[in-house]
PDB file of C-alpha atoms and ligand atoms in Angstrom:
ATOM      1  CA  UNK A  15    -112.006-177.423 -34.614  1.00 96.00           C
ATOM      2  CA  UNK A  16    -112.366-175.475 -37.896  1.00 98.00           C
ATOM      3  CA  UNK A  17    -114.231-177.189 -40.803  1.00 98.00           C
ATOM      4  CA  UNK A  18    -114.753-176.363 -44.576  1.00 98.00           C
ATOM      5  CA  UNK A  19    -117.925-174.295 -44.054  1.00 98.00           C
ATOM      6  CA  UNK A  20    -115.855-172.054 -41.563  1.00 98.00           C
ATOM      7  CA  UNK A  21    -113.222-171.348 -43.805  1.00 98.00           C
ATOM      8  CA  UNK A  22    -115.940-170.280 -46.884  1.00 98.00           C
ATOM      9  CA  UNK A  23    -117.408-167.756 -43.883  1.00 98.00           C
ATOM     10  CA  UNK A  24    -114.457-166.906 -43.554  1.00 98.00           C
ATOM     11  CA  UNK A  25    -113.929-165.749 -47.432  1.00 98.00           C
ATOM     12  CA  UNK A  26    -117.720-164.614 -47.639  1.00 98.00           C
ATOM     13  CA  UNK A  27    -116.748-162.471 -44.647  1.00 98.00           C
ATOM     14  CA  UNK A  28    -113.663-160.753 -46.419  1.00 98.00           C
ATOM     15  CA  UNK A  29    -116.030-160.601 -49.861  1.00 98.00           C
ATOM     16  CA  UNK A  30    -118.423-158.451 -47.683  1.00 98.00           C
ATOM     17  CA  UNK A  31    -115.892-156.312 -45.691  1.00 98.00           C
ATOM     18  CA  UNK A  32    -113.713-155.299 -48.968  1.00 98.00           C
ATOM     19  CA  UNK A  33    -116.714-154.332 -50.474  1.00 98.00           C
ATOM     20  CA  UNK A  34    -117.958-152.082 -47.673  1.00 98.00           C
ATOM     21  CA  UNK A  35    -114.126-150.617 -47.767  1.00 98.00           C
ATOM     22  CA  UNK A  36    -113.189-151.052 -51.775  1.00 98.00           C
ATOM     23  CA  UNK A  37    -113.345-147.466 -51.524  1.00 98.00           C
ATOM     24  CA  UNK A  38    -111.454-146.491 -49.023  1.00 98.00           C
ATOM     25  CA  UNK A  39    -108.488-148.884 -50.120  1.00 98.00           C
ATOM     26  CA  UNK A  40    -108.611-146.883 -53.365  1.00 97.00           C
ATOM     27  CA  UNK A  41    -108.625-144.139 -51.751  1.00 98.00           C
ATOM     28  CA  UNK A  42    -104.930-145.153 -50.081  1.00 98.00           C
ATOM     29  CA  UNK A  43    -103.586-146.598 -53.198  1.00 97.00           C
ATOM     30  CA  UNK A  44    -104.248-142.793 -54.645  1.00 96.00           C
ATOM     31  CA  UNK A  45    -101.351-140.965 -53.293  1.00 97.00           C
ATOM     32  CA  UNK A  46     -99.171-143.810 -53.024  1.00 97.00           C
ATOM     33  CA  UNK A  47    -100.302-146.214 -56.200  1.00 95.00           C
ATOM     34  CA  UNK A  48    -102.751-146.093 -59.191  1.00 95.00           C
ATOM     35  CA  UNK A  49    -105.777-145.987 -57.257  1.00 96.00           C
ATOM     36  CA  UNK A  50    -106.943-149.451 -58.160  1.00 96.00           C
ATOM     37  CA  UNK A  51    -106.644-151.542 -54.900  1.00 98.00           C
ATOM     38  CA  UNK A  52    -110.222-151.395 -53.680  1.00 97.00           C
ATOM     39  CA  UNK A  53    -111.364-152.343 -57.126  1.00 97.00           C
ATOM     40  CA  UNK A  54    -109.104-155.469 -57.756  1.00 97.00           C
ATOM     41  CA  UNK A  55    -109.713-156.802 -54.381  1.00 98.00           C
ATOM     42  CA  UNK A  56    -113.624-156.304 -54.856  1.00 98.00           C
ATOM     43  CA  UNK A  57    -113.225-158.052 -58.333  1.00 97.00           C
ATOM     44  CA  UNK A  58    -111.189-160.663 -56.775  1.00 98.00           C
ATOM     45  CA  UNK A  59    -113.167-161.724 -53.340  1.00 98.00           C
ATOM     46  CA  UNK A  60    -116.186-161.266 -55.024  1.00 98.00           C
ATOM     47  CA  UNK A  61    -115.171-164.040 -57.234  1.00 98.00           C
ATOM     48  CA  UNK A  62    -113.971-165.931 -54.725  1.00 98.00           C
ATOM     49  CA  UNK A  63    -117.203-165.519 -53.058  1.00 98.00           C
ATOM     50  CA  UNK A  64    -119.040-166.674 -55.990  1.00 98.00           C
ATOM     51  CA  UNK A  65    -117.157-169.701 -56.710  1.00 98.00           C
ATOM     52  CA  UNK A  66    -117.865-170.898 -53.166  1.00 97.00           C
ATOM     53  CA  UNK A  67    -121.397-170.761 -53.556  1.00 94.00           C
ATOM     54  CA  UNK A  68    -121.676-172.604 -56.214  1.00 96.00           C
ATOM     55  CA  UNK A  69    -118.769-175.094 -55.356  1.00 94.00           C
ATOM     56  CA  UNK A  70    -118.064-176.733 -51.950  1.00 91.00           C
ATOM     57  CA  UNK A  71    -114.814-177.890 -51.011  1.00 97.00           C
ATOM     58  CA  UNK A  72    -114.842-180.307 -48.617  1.00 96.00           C
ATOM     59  CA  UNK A  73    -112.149-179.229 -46.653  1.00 98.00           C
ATOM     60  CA  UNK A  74    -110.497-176.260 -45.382  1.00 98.00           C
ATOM     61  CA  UNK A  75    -107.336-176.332 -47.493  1.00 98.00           C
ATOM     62  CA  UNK A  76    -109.626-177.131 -50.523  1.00 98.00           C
ATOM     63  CA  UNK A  77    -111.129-173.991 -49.756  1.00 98.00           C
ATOM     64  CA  UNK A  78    -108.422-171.988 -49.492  1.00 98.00           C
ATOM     65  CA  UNK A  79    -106.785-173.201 -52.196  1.00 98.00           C
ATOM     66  CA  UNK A  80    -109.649-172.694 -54.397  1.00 98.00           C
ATOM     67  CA  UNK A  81    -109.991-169.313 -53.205  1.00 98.00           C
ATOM     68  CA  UNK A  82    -105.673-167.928 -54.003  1.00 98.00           C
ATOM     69  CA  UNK A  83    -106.449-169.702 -57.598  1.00 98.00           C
ATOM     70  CA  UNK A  84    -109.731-167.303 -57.734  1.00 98.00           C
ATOM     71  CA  UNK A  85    -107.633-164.606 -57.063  1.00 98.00           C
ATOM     72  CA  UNK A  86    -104.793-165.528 -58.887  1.00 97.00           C
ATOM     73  CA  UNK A  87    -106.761-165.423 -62.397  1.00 97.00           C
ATOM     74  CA  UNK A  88    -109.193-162.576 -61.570  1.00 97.00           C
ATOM     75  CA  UNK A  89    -106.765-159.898 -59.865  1.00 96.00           C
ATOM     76  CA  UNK A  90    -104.665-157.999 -62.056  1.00 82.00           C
ATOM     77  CA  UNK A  91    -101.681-156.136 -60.394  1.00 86.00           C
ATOM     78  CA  UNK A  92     -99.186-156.898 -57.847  1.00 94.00           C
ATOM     79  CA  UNK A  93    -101.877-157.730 -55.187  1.00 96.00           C
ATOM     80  CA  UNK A  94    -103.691-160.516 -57.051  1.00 96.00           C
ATOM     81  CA  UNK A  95    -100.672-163.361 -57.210  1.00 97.00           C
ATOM     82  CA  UNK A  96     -99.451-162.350 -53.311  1.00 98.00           C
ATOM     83  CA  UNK A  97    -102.914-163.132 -51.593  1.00 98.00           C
ATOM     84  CA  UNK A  98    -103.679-165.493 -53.944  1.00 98.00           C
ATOM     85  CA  UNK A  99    -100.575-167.521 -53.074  1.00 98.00           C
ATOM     86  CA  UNK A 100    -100.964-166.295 -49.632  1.00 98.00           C
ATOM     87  CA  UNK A 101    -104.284-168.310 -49.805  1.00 98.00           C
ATOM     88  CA  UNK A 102    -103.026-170.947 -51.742  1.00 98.00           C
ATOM     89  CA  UNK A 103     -99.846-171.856 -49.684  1.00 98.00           C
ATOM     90  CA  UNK A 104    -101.943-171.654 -46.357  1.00 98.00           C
ATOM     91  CA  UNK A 105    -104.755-173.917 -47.811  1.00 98.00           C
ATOM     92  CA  UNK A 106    -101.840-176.136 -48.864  1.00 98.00           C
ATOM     93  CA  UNK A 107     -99.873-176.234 -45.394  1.00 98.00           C
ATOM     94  CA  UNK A 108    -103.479-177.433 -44.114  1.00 98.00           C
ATOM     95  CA  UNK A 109    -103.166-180.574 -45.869  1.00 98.00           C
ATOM     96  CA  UNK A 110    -106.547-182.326 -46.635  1.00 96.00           C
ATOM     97  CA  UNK A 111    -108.103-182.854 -43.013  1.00 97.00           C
ATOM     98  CA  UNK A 112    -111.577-182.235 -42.507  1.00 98.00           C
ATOM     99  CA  UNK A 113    -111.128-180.041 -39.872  1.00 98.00           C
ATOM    100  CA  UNK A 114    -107.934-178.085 -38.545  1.00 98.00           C
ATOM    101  CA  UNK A 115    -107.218-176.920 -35.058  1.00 98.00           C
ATOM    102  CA  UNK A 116    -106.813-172.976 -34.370  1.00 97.00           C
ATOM    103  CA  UNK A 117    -103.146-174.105 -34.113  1.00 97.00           C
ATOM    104  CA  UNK A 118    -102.628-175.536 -37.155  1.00 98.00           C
ATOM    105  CA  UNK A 119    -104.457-172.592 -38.740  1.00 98.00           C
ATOM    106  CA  UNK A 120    -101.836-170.669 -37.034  1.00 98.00           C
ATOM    107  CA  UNK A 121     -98.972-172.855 -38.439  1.00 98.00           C
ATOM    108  CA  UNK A 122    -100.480-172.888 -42.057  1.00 98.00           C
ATOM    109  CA  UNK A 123    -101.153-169.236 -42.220  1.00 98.00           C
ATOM    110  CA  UNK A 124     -97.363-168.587 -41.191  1.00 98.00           C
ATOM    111  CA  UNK A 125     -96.538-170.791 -44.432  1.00 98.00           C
ATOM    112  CA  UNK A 126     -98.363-168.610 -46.244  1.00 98.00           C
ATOM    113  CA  UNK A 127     -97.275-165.446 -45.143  1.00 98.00           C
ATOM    114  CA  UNK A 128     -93.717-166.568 -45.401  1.00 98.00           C
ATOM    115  CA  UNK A 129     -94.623-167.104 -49.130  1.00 98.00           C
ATOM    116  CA  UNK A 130     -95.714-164.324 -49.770  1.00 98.00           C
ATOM    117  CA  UNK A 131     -91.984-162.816 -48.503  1.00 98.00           C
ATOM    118  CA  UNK A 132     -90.740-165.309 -51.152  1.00 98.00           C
ATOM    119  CA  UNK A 133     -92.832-164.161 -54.204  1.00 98.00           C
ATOM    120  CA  UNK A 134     -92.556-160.359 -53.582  1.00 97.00           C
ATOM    121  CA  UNK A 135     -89.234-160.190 -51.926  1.00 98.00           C
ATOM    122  CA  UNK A 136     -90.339-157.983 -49.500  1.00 98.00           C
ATOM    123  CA  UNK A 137     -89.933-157.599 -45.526  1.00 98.00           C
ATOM    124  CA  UNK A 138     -91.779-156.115 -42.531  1.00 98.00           C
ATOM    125  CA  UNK A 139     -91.012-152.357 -42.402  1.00 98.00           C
ATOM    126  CA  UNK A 140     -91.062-152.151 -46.211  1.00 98.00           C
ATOM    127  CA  UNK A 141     -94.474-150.783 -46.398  1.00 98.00           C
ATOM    128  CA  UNK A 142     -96.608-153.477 -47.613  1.00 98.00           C
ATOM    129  CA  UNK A 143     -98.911-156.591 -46.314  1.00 98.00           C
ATOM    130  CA  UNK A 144     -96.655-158.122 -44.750  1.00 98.00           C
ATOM    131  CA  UNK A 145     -96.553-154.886 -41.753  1.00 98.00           C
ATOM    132  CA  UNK A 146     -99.991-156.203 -40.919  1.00 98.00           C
ATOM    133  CA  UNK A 147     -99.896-160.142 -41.985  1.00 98.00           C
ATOM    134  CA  UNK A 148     -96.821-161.148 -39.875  1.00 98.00           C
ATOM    135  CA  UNK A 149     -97.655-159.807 -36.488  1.00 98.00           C
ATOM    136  CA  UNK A 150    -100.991-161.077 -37.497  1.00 98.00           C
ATOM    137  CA  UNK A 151     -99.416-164.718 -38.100  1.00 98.00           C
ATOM    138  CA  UNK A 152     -97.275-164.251 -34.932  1.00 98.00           C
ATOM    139  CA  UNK A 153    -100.417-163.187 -32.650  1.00 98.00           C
ATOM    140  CA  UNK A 154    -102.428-165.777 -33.692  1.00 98.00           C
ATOM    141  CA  UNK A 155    -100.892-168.583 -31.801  1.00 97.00           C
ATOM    142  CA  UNK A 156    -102.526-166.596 -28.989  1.00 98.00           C
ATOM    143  CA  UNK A 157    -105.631-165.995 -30.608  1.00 98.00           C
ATOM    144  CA  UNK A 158    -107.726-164.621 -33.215  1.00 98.00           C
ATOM    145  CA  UNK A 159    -108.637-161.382 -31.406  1.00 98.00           C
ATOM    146  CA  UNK A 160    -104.729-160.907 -30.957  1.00 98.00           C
ATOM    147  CA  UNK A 161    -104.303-161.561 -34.487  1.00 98.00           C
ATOM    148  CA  UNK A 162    -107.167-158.979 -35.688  1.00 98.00           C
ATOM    149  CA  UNK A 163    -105.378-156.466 -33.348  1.00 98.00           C
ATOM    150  CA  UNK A 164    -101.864-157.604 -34.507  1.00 98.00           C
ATOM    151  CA  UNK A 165    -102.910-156.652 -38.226  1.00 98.00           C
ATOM    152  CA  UNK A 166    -104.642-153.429 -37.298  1.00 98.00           C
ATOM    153  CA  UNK A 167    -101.132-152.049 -35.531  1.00 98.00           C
ATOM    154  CA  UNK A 168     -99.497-153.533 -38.391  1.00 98.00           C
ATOM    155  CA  UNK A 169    -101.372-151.544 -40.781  1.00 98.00           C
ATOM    156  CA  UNK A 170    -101.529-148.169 -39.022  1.00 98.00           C
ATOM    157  CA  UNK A 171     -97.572-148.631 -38.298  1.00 98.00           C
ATOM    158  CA  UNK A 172     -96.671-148.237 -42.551  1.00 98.00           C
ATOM    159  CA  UNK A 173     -97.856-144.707 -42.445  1.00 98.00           C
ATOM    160  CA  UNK A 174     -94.562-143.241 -41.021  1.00 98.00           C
ATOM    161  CA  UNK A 175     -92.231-146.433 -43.284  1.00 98.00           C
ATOM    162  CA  UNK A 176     -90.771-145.366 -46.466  1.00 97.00           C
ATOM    163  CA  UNK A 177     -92.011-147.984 -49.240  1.00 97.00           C
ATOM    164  CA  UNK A 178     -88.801-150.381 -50.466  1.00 98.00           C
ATOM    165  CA  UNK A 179     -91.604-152.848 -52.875  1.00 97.00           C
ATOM    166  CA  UNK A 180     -94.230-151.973 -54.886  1.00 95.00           C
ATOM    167  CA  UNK A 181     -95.652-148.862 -56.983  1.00 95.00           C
ATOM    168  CA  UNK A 182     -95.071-147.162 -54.010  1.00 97.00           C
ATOM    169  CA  UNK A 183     -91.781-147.813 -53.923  1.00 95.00           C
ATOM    170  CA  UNK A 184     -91.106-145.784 -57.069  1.00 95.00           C
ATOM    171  CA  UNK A 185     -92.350-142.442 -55.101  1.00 94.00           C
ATOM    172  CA  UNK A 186     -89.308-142.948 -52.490  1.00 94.00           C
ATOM    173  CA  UNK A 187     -89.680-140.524 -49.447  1.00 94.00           C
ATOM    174  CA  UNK A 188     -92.704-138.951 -51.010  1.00 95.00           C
ATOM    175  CA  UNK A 189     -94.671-142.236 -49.518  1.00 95.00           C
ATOM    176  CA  UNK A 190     -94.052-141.506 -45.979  1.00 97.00           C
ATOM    177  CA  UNK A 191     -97.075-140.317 -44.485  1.00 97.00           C
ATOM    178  CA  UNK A 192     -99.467-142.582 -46.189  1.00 97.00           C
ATOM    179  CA  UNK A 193    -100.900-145.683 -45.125  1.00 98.00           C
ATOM    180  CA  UNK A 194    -100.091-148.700 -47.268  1.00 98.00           C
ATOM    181  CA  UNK A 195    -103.179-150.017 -48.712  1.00 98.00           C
ATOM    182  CA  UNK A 196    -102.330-153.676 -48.937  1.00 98.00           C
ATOM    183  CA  UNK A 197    -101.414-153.593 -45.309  1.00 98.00           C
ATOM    184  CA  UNK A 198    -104.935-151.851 -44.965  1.00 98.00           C
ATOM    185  CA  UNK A 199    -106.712-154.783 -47.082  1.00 98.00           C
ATOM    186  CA  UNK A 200    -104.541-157.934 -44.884  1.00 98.00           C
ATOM    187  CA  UNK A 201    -106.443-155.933 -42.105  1.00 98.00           C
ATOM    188  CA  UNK A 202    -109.374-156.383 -43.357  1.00 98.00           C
ATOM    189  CA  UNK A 203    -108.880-160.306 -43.927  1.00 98.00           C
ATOM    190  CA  UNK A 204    -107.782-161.091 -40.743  1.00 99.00           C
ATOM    191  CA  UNK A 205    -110.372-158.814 -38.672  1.00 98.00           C
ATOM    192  CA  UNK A 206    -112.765-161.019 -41.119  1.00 98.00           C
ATOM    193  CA  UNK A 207    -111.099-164.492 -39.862  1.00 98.00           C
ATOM    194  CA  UNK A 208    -111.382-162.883 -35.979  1.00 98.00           C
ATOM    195  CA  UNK A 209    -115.787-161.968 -36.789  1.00 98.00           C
ATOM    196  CA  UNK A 210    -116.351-165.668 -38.176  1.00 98.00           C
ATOM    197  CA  UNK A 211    -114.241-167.275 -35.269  1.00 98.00           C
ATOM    198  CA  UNK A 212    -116.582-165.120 -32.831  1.00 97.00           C
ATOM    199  CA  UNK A 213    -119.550-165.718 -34.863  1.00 96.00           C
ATOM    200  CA  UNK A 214    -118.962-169.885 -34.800  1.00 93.00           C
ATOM    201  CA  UNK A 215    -118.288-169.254 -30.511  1.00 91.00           C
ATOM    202  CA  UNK A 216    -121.639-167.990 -30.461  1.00 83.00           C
ATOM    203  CA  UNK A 217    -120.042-164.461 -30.359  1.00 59.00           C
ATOM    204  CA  UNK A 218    -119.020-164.992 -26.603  1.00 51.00           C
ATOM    205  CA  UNK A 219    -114.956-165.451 -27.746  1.00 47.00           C
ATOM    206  CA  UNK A 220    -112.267-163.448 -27.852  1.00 44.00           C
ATOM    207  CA  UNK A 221    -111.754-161.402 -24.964  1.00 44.00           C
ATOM    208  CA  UNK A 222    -111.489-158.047 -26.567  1.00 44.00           C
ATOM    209  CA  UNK A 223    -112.998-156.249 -23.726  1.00 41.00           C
ATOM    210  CA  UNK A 224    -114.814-154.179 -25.385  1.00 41.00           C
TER     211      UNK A 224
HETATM  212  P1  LIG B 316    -100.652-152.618 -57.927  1.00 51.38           P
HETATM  213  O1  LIG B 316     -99.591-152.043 -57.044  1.00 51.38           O
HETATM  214  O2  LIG B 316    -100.123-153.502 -58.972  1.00 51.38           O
HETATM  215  O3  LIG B 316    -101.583-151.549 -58.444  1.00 51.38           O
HETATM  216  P2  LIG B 316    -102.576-153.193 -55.858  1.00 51.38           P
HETATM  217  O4  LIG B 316    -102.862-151.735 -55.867  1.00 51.38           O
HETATM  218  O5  LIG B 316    -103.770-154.079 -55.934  1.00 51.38           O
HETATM  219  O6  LIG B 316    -101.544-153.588 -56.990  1.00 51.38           O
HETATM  220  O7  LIG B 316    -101.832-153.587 -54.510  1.00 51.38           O
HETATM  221  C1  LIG B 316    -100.873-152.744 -53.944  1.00 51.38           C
HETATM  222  C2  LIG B 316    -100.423-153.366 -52.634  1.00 51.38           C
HETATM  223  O8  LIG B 316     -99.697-154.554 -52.902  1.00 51.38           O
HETATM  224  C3  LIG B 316     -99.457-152.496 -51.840  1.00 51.38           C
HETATM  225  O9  LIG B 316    -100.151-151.593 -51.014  1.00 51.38           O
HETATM  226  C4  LIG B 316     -98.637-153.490 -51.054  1.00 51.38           C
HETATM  227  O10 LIG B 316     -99.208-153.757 -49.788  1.00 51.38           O
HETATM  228  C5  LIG B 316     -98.738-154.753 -51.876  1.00 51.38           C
HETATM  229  N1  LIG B 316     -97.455-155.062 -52.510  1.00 51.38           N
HETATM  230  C6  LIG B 316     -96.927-154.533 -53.631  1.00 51.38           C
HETATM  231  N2  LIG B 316     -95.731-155.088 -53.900  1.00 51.38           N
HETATM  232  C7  LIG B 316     -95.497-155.994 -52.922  1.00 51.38           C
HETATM  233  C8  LIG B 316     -94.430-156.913 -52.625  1.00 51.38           C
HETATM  234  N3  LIG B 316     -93.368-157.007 -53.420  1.00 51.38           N
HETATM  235  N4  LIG B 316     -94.541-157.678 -51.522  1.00 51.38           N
HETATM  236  C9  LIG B 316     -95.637-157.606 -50.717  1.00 51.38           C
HETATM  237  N5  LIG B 316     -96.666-156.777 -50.942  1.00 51.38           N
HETATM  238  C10 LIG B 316     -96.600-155.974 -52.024  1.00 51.38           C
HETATM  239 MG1  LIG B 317    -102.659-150.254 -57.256  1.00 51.38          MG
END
């Protein structure tokens, strides 16, 4: 079962890992955006991580919840209300247990996700999170090392897509051939959810075989 302190790894995780790659998701966002992805998301998570230090939830969907709001009011641009209602939504669908199965993580983050195709009107193959959170969503009712690589495909697979949402969108078949950097960040917060399920297994889980 997965408790509140999981789920704040679990955000302390992504703080750490977006700001070991706030660069590089700038970096995408350049030829395809306003180069600003890496730095919102480092704003953002390192709010988020913040907050949870000095406040503890008691349960998972307080956490997460806490975490989207976070996001919501410290993220400018088009990426700060989707994962902050991707956070939100998911922290909701967990209700106010003290602990959540892997299963109902799976269920909850699938709320989310779905959400987040609500707010932003957008679909896989448009070029945006959702290449690399849906599979991700999907996989993880197998597990969380299917999920991680779920969202890694996902992300690699918007290089060839032409972008239908976002900034990128307004570049038309100039974005193919540039990997989208939201896609590249949802990545980054699932391969973060995979480490601190591995971590809490004693780092025996997941099967990856490598
Ligand atoms: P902005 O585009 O406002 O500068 P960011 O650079 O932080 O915001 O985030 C850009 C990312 O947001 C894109 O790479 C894409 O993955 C995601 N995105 C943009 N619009 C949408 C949308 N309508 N639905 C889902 N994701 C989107
Ligand atoms: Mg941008």
């Amino acid at each position: 079962m997965l408790d509140a302190d999981f789920f704040r790894r679990w955000m302390t995780a992504t703080a750490a890992s977006v700001d070991r790659e706030a660069d590089r998701l700038t970096a995408l966002d350049s030829p395809i955006g306003d180069a600003d992805h890496g730095a919102n998301l480092q704003r953002g998570f390192t709010a988020v991580a913040a907050t949870l230090k000095e406040e503890a939830p008691a349960t998972p969907g307080a956490v997460l919840i806490l975490a989207g709001r976070r996001l919501i009011s410290t993220v400018g641009g088009a990426s700060g209300p989707l994962y902050g209602t991707l956070l939100r939504r998911t922290g909701k669908a967990l209700g106010d247990s003290p602990e959540v199965s892997d299963t109902d993580l799976a269920a909850a983050l699938r709320t989310g996700v779905d959400a987040v195709a609500t707010l932003g009107g957008a679909a896989p193959g448009d070029k945006t999170m959702l290449d690399a959170l849906v599979p991700a969503a999907d996989a993880l009712r197998d597990s969380f090392e299917a999920a991680r690589d779920a969202a890694d495909k996902g992300a690699l697979a918007t290089t060839p897509l032409l972008a239908r949402k976002g900034r990128a969108s307004y570049l038309g078949e100039r974005s193919i051939g540039h990997q989208d950097p939201g896609a590249t960040s949802s990545a980054l917060l699932i391969a973060a959810l995979a480490d601190t399920a591995q971590a809490a297994s004693g780092g025996k889980d997941g099967g990856s075989g490598e």
